[in-house]
mmCIF file of C-alpha atoms in Angstrom:
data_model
loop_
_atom_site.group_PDB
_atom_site.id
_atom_site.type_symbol
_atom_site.label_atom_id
_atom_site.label_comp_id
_atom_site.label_asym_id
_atom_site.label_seq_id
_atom_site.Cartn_x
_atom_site.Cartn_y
_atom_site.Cartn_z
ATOM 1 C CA UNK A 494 -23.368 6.863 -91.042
ATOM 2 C CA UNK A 495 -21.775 10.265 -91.829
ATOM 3 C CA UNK A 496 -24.194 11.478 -94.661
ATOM 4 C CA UNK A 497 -21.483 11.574 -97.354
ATOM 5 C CA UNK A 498 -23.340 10.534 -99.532
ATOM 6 C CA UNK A 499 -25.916 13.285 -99.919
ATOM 7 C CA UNK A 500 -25.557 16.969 -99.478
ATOM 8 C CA UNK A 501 -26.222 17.332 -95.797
ATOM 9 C CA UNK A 502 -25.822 20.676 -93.849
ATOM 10 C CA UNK A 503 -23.494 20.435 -90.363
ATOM 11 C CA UNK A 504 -26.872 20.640 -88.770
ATOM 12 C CA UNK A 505 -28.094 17.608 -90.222
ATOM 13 C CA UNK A 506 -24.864 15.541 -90.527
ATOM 14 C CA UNK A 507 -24.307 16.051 -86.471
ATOM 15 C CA UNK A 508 -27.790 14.803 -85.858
ATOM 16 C CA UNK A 509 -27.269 12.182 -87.672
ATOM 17 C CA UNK A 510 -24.492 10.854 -84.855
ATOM 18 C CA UNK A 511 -26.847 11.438 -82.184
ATOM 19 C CA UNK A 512 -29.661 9.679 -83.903
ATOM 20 C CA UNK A 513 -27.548 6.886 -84.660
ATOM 21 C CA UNK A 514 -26.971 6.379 -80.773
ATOM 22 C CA UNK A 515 -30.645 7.309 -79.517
ATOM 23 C CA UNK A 516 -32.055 4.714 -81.827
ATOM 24 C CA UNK A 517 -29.616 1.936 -80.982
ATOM 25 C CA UNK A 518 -29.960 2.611 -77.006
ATOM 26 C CA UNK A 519 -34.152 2.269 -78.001
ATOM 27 C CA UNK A 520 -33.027 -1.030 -80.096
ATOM 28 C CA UNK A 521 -31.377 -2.137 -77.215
ATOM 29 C CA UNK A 522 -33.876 -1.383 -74.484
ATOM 30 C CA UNK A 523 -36.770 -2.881 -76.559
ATOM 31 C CA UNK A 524 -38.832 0.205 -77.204
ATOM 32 C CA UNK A 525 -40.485 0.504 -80.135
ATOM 33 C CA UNK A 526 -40.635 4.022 -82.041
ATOM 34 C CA UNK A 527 -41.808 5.515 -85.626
ATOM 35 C CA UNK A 528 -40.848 8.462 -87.328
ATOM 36 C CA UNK A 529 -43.098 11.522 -87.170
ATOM 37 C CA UNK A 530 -44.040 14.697 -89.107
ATOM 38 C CA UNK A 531 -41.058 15.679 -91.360
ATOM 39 C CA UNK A 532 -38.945 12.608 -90.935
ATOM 40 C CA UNK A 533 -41.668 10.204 -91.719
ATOM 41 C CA UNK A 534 -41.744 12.879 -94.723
ATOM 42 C CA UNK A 535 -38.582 13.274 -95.536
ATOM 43 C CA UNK A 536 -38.015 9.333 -95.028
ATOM 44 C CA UNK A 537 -40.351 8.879 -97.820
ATOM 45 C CA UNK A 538 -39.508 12.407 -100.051
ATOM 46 C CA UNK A 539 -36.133 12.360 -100.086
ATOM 47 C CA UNK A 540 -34.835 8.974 -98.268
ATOM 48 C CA UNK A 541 -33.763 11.106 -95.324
ATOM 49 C CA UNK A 542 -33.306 14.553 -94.170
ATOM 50 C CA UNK A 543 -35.922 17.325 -95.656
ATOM 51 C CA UNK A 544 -33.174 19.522 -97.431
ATOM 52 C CA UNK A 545 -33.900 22.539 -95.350
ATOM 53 C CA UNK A 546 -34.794 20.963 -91.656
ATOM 54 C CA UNK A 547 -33.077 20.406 -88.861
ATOM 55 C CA UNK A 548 -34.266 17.781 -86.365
ATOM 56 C CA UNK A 549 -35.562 14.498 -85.990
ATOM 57 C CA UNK A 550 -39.098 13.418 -84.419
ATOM 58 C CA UNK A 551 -39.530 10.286 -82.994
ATOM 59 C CA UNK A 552 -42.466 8.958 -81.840
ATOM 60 C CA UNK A 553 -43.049 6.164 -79.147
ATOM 61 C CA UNK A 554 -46.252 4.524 -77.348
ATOM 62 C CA UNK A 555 -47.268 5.575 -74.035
ATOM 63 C CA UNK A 556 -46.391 2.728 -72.077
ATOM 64 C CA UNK A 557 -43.183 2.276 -73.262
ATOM 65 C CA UNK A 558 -42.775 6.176 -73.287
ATOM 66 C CA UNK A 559 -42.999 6.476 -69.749
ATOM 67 C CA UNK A 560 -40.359 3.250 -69.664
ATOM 68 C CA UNK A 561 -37.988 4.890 -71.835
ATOM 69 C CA UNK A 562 -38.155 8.121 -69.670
ATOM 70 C CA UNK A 563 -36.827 6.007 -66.638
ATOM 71 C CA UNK A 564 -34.030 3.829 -68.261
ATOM 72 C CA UNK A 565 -32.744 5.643 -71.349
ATOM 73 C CA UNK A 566 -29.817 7.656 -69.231
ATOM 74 C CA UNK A 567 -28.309 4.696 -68.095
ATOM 75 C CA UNK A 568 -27.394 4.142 -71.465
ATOM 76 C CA UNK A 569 -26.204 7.238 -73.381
ATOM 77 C CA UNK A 570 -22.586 7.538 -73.939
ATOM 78 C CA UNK A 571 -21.545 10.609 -72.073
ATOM 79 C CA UNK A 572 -21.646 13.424 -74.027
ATOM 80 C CA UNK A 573 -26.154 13.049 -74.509
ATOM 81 C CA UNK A 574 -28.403 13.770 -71.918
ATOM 82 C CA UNK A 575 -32.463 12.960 -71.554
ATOM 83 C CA UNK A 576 -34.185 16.046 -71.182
ATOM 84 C CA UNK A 577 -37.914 16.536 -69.846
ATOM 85 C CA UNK A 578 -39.720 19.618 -68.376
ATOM 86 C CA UNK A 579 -39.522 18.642 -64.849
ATOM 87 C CA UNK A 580 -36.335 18.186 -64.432
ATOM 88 C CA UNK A 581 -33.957 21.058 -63.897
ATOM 89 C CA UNK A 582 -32.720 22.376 -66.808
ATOM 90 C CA UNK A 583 -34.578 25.131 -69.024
ATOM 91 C CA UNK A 584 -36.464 22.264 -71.215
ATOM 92 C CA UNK A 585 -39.817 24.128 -71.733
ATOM 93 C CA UNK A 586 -41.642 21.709 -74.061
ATOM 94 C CA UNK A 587 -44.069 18.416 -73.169
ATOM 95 C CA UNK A 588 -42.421 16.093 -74.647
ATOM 96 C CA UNK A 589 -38.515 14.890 -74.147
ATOM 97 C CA UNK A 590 -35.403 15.759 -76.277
ATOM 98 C CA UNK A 591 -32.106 13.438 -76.400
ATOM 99 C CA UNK A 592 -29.614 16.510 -76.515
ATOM 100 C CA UNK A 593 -25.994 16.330 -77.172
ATOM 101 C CA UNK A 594 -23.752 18.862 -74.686
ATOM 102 C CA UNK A 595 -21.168 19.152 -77.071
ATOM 103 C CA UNK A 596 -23.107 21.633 -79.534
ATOM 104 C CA UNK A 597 -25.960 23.797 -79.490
ATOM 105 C CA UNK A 598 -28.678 25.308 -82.198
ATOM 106 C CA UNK A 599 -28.930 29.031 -82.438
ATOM 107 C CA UNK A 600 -32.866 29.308 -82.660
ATOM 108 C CA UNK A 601 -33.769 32.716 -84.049
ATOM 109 C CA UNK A 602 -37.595 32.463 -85.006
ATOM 110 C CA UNK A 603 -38.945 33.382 -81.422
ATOM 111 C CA UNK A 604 -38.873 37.247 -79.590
ATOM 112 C CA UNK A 605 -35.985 36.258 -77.781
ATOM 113 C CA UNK A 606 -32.960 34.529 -80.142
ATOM 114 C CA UNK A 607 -32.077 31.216 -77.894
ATOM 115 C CA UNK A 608 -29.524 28.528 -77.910
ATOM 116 C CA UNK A 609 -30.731 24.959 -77.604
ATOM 117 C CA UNK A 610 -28.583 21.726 -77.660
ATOM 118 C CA UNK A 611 -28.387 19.768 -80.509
ATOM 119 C CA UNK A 612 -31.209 17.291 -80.116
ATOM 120 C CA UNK A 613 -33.366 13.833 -81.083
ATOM 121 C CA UNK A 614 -36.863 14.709 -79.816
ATOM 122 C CA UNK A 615 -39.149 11.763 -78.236
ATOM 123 C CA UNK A 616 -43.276 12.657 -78.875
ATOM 124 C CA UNK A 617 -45.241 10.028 -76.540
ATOM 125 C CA UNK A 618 -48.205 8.119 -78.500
ATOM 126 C CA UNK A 619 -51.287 8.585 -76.576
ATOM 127 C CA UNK A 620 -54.837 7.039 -76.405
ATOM 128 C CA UNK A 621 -58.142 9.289 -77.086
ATOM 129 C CA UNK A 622 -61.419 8.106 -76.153
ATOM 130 C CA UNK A 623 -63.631 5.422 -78.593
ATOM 131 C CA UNK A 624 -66.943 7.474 -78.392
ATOM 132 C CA UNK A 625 -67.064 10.340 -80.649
ATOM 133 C CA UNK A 626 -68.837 13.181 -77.801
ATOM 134 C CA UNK A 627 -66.292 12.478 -75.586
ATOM 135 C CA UNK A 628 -63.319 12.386 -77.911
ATOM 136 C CA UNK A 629 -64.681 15.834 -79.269
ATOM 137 C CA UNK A 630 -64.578 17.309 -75.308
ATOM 138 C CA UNK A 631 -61.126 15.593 -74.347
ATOM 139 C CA UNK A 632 -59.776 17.582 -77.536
ATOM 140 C CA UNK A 633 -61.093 20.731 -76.256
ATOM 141 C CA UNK A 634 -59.844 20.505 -72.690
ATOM 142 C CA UNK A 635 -56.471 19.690 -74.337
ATOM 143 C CA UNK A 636 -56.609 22.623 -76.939
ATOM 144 C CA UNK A 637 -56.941 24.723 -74.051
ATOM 145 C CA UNK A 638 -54.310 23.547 -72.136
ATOM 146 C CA UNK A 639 -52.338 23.948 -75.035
ATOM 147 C CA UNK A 640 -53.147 27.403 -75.640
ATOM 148 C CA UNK A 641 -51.960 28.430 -72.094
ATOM 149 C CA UNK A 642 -49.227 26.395 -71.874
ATOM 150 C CA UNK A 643 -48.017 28.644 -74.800
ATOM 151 C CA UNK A 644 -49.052 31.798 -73.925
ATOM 152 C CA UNK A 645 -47.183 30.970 -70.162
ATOM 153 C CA UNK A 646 -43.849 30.790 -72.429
ATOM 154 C CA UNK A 647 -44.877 33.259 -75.446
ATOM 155 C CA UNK A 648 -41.054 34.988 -75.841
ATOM 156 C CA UNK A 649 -40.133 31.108 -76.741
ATOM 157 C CA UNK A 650 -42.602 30.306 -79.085
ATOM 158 C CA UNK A 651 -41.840 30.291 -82.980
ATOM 159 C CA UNK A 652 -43.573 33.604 -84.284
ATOM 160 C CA UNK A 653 -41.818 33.516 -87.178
ATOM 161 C CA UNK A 654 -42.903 29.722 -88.641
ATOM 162 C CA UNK A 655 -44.641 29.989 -92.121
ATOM 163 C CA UNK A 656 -47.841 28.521 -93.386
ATOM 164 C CA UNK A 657 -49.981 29.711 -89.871
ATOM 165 C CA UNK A 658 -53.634 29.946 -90.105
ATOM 166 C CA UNK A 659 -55.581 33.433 -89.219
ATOM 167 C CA UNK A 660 -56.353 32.324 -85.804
ATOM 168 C CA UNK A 661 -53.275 31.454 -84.477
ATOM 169 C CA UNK A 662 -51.549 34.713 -86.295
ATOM 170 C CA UNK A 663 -54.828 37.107 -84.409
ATOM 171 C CA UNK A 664 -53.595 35.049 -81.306
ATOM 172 C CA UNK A 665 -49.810 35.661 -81.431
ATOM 173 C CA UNK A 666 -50.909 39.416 -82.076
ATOM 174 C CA UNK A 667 -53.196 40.174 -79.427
ATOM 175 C CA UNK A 668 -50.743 38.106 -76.966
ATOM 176 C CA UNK A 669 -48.115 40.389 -77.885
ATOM 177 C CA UNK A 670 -49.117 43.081 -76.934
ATOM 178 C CA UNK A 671 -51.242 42.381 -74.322
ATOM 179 C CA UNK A 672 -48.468 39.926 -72.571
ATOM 180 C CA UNK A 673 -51.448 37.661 -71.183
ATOM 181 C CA UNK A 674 -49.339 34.508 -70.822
ATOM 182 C CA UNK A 675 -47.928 36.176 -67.073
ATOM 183 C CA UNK A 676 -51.226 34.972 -66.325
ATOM 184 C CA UNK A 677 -50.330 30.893 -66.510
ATOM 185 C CA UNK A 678 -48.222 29.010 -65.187
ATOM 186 C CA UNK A 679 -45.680 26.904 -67.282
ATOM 187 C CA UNK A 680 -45.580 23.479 -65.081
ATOM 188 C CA UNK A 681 -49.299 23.973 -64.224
ATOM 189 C CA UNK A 682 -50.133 23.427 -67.671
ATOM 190 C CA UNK A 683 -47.818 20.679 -68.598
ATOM 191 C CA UNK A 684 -48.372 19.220 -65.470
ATOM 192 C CA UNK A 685 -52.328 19.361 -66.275
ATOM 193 C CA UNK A 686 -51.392 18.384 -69.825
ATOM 194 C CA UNK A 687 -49.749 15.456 -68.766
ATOM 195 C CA UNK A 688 -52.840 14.427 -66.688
ATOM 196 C CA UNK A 689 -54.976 15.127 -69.448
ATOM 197 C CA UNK A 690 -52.796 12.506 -72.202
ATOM 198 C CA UNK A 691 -52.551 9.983 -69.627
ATOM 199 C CA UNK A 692 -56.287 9.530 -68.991
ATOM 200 C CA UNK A 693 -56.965 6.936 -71.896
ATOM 201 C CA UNK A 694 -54.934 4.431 -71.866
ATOM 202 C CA UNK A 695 -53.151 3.772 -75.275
ATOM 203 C CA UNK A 696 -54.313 -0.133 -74.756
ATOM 204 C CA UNK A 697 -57.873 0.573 -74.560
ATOM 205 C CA UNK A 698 -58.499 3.152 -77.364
ATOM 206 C CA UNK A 699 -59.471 2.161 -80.734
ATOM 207 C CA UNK A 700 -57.082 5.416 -81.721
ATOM 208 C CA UNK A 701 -53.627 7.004 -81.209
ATOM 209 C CA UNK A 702 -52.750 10.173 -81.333
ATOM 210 C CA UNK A 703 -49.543 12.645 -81.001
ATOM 211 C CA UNK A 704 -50.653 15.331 -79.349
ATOM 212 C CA UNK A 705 -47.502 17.343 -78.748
ATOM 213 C CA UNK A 706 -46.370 17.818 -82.462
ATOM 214 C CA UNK A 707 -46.045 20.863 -84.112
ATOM 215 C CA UNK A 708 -49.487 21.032 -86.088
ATOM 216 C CA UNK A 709 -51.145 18.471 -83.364
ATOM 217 C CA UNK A 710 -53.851 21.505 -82.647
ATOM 218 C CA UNK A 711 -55.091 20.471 -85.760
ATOM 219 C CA UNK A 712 -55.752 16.582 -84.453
ATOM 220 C CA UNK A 713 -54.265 15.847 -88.002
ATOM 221 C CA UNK A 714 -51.888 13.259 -86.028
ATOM 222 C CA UNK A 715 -54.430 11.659 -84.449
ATOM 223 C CA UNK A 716 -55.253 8.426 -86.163
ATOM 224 C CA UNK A 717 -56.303 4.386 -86.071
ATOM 225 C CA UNK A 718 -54.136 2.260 -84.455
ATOM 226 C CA UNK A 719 -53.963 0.426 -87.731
ATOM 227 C CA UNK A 720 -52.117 3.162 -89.825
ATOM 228 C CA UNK A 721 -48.920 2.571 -87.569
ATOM 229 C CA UNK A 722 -49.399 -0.958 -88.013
ATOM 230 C CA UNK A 723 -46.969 -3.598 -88.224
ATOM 231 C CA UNK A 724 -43.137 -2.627 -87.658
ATOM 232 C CA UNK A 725 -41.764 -1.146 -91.165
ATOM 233 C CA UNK A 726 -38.862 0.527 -91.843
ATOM 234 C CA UNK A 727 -37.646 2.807 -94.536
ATOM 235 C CA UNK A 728 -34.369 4.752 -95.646
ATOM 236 C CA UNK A 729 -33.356 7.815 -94.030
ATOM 237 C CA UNK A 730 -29.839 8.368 -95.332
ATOM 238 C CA UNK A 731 -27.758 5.651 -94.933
ATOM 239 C CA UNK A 732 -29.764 4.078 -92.278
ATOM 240 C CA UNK A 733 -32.997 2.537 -92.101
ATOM 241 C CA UNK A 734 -35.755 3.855 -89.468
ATOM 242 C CA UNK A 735 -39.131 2.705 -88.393
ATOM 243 C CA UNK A 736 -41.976 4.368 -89.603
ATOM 244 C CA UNK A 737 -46.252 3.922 -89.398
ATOM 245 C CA UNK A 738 -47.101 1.047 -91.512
ATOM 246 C CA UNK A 739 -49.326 3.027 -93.801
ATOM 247 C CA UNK A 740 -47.425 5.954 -94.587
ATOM 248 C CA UNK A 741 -49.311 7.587 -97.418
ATOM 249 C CA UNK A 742 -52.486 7.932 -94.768
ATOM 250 C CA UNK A 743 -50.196 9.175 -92.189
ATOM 251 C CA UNK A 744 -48.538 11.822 -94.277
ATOM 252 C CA UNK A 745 -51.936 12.870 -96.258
ATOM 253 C CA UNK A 746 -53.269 13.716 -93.002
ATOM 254 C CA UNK A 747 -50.121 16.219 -91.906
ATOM 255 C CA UNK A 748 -49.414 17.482 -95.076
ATOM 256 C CA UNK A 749 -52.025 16.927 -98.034
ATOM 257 C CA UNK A 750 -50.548 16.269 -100.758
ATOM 258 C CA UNK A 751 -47.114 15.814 -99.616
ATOM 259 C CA UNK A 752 -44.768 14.726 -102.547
ATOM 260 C CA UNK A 753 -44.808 18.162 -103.923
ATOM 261 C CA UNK A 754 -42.584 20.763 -101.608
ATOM 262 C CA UNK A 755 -43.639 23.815 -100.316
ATOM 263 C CA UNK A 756 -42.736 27.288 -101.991
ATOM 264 C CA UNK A 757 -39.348 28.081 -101.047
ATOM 265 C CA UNK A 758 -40.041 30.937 -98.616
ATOM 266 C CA UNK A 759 -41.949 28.620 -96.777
ATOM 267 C CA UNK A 760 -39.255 25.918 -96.312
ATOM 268 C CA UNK A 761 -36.952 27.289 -93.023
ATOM 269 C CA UNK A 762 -39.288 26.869 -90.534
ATOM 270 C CA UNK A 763 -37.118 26.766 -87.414
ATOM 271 C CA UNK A 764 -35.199 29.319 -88.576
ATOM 272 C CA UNK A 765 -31.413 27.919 -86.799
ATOM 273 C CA UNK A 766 -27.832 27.082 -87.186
ATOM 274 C CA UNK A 767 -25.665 24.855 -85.715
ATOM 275 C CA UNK A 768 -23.002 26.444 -82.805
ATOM 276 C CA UNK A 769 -19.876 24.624 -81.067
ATOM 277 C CA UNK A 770 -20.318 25.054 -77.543
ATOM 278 C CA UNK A 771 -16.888 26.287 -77.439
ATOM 279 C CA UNK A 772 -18.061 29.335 -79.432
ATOM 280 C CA UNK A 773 -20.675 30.324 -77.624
ATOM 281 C CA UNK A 774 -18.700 30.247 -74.550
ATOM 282 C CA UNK A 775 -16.412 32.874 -76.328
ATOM 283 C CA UNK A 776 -19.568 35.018 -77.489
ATOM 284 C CA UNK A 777 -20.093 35.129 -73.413
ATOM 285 C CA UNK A 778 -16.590 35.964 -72.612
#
């Protein structure tokens, strides 16, 4: 699998060796996963990578989520690591990341230009509640949450990702200059996010939602149980991946209408490059 066949940036043809080992540790632990946001779009756009991104989503149901965080290091060959946000590296985000140590991703669309490991990121699936009044109150508290959870980390947050709505771009205005987020606490708010996703149990909804994707404030990932549906896979490059059964719901939802690409100066949204580690050990020198 070394993307030979297409026209794949470094980025994209070195996550496609850590993918190939995250998936087959999943395969081999028995935890199911589906591709999510722009893999499940690229998947079915292009039969792989989106041309200009660089990262893979994977999502995977609660139960087996919270399996996968305990067993998964056991397995990695040595040069990937499972990352979460309590443990004690500088992993700010929810949900987990599969990282490789051997290279690292200059990310330059927040205030403060940061290096990140090369990664595989792992969304959990949640539950949401059946009745409608309470679904509409548990997305509030969670909105919430979510909005101080990123104004506790603002210098980290992607200011410079196209395509936001007026609200969010008033938001990342006032909090930049008023610097509210010293006012929250990161690991409170994950911690009380994590409370929050694990209240209704995946088993007993009626719906499933990822709550910790990039345009999840929108609840345009939260769905039926029966759009992920039976296990199907598709193509992504010269491999084939599991994805929600019915795809063209899933990716109306996210994206509209989503075989037509965005303008180009709305394409880049992370706004990165790939970096040995050796080099940026030099840069520090």
């Amino acid at each position: 699998m070394d993307g030979s066949e297409r026209n794949l940036n470094d980025t994209q043809r070195y996550i496609l060796q850590v993918l190939q080992d995250v998936v087959r540790v999943l395969d081999e632990l028995d935890i199911p996963y589906y591709m999510q946001g722009g893999t499940m779009l690229g998947a079915i756009r292009h039969d792989g990578f989106i041309p200009w991104d660089d990262d893979v989503d994977l999502g995977i149901p609660r139960p087996e989520y919270e399996r996968m965080l305990k067993e998964v290091s056991a397995r990695l060959p040595e040069n990937l690591e499972l990352r979460t946000y309590d443990d004690e590296t500088d992993h700010h985000y929810y949900f987990a990341r599969i990282v490789d140590k051997r290279y690292q991703i200059r990310r330059m669309g927040s205030l403060e230009e940061r290096l990140e490991n090369v990664w595989v990121d792992l969304f959990p699936l949640d539950g949401m509640p059946n009745g409608a009044a309470a679904r509409t109150w548990h997305k509030f508290r969670l909105l919430m949450t979510r909005l101080k959870f990123h104004l506790s980390c603002f210098e980290k947050v992607n200011i410079k990702r196209p395509g936001r709505p007026l609200v969010e771009r008033v938001i990342i205005k006032v909090a930049m200059i008023t610097r509210v987020g010293k006012w929250f606490n990161t690991r409170k708010q994950l911690d009380k996010m994590d409370r929050l996703l694990k209240k209704y149990p995946l088993e007993e909804s009626d719906w499933i939602v990822n709550f910790t994707g990039q345009t999840s404030y929108k609840f345009n990932e939260m769905f039926k149980k029966d759009v992920y549906g039976q296990k199907t896979e598709y193509p992504f490059e010269s491999f084939r991946l599991v994805g929600p059964e019915k795809y063209d719901a899933y990716l109306k939802s996210l994206y509209g209408d989503y075989m037509t690409p965005p303008k180009v100066e709305d394409r880049n949204a992370h706004v990165s490059e790939l970096v040995p580690i050796e080099e940026t050990k030099k840069e520090c020198d």
